[in-house]
């Protein structure tokens, strides 16, 4: 027989062996899931690179070439930019005004808007409709097309200022568009760098998928190890065993890779929105990268096939008395991992109390000590859970023996005798929850000013609004006159030579705020009016501001840096109306916002990162959960073959459902509960102001739901398989 014919024959034998194996269906499903999830994970890394590359290209295409950098060319337009917020999240606003009749348009802008008109991205209109975005810059007369957007969900606006703002210092002359080094605006300036996203994808998607690959490759390995030992005893080579294993795995792996590509194929056809994050998949970019996605699917399939070949053992059978090779598997010895059980509470204590006691003032050593404690806790925690399950098993077996409950007796003895199996069962869930919790905590870290801004907003809300004062006093007067009634306007001066600021307002306004007009009044951090105390806290390094009876409109000897708007009734001010008025009357960048709004916006931006972590973490946790569920299903099927005669002896089929509930469902539910509890303890030290992490209620709920669904799903699947096996059981002479 030729080598090619032998290889073909071995592939067919492997194919037949996989279909006829006792656990063939379970392993087929495991390999299919491993291949599909690894394909999704690898393609996610590819898509991240494609999306970021597309962002950079589109950002460069719409970035202006300035006249200052190209003095020999003709100026064609005025251009400038600022940032604004919707729901306290930043987006870019670009100002454009033509200087010549045939001035080129930025990419994606269908036509020149008229003076005082705007063209907005569709996603910005959708997100800001409730905050008056369509009239904030004047009348909205069109939408930016996808060619001018870094992604379909980008928030961005093009605004043509009216004649009164054409001398604004924010505007400068340009000669055209297409500057590779000028991409300082747009969505790419507000998202995490590519390396950070790819690191998260590797930790939360690729790594769990690889764990599932290893589990799927070794699932039901006892019979295959015996087969490999037999082939080796008969003189078969390593390549012969490899062909057999490939023939067994090629179909589920190939089908799984195709299934893993389906979500990306759908994304090529329509711009669908990812849950939690709200990110819209860019179909146009994905269509241009179809070959990269196909390569990712092929790479994932090859990785699974290589794992199937490399993770099969040979020569592991026992030796006979005369040294001959035996093809029967070794009996496994199960011991309680007592050292890990003893180390777990020590690591947990180190993680929860060590950083605070040893490195309370050093963020570097705080993180080092904390990380050692967390890693040690997650590594040893499965052993603790397995010890608890083993103890529960002994109690359950005693109960079943006394009460004559067969399922409790059998399940309890198996749980007590198999602590290693239980540890492997719960390890994926416990470590997955811990890993997701840590990535979420680290990604949610915010600084102390961000925390202070959130607390300020909670205390005073929009009761105080700050506006950057223009140099022209007439603009201040026009702005104050255009404001709705019920708004008190004060002026905050620039710091004097000693660094102190003054608060200017007419006496009538000061009286409404219970402030004296004698020139000796001041506001400080202890002022009874919470709005004024917060103003002093944020706007004065010394925590005190002198109050003066003077006009804030610029007709005084004290130049005004910012206008302070305070509600006369104590309620929240209409921020949307104030913004629209300020953009019209003050300047193109009036800096309208509540106290500490820029820091609060940073905290909101971090919250969006946490949403990404929750989404990716749920997918990764599903991968780990599927792996441990498959592993436990294989162990349970092995056990259920021995328990199959109970159906004949008891005459009850439900005994397998009861045993599966104890052996599969209970450990997974307990692992989920313990994992969430320990995760809460481990994350708690990160929430101190020194570190500034946040606990995500959404993330905790998602992890709990995934854990419960996996436990119930594994129980049902294990029960169905056991019942099918019991129905086919016949006595064997082994």
Coordinates of C-alpha atoms in Angstrom, one line a residue, residues 4 325 417 438 494:
X4 CA -0.9 8.2 0.2
X325 CA 2.7 -3.2 26.7
X417 CA -14.5 10.0 45.8
X438 CA -10.3 41.9 37.5
X494 CA -8.9 85.6 36.6

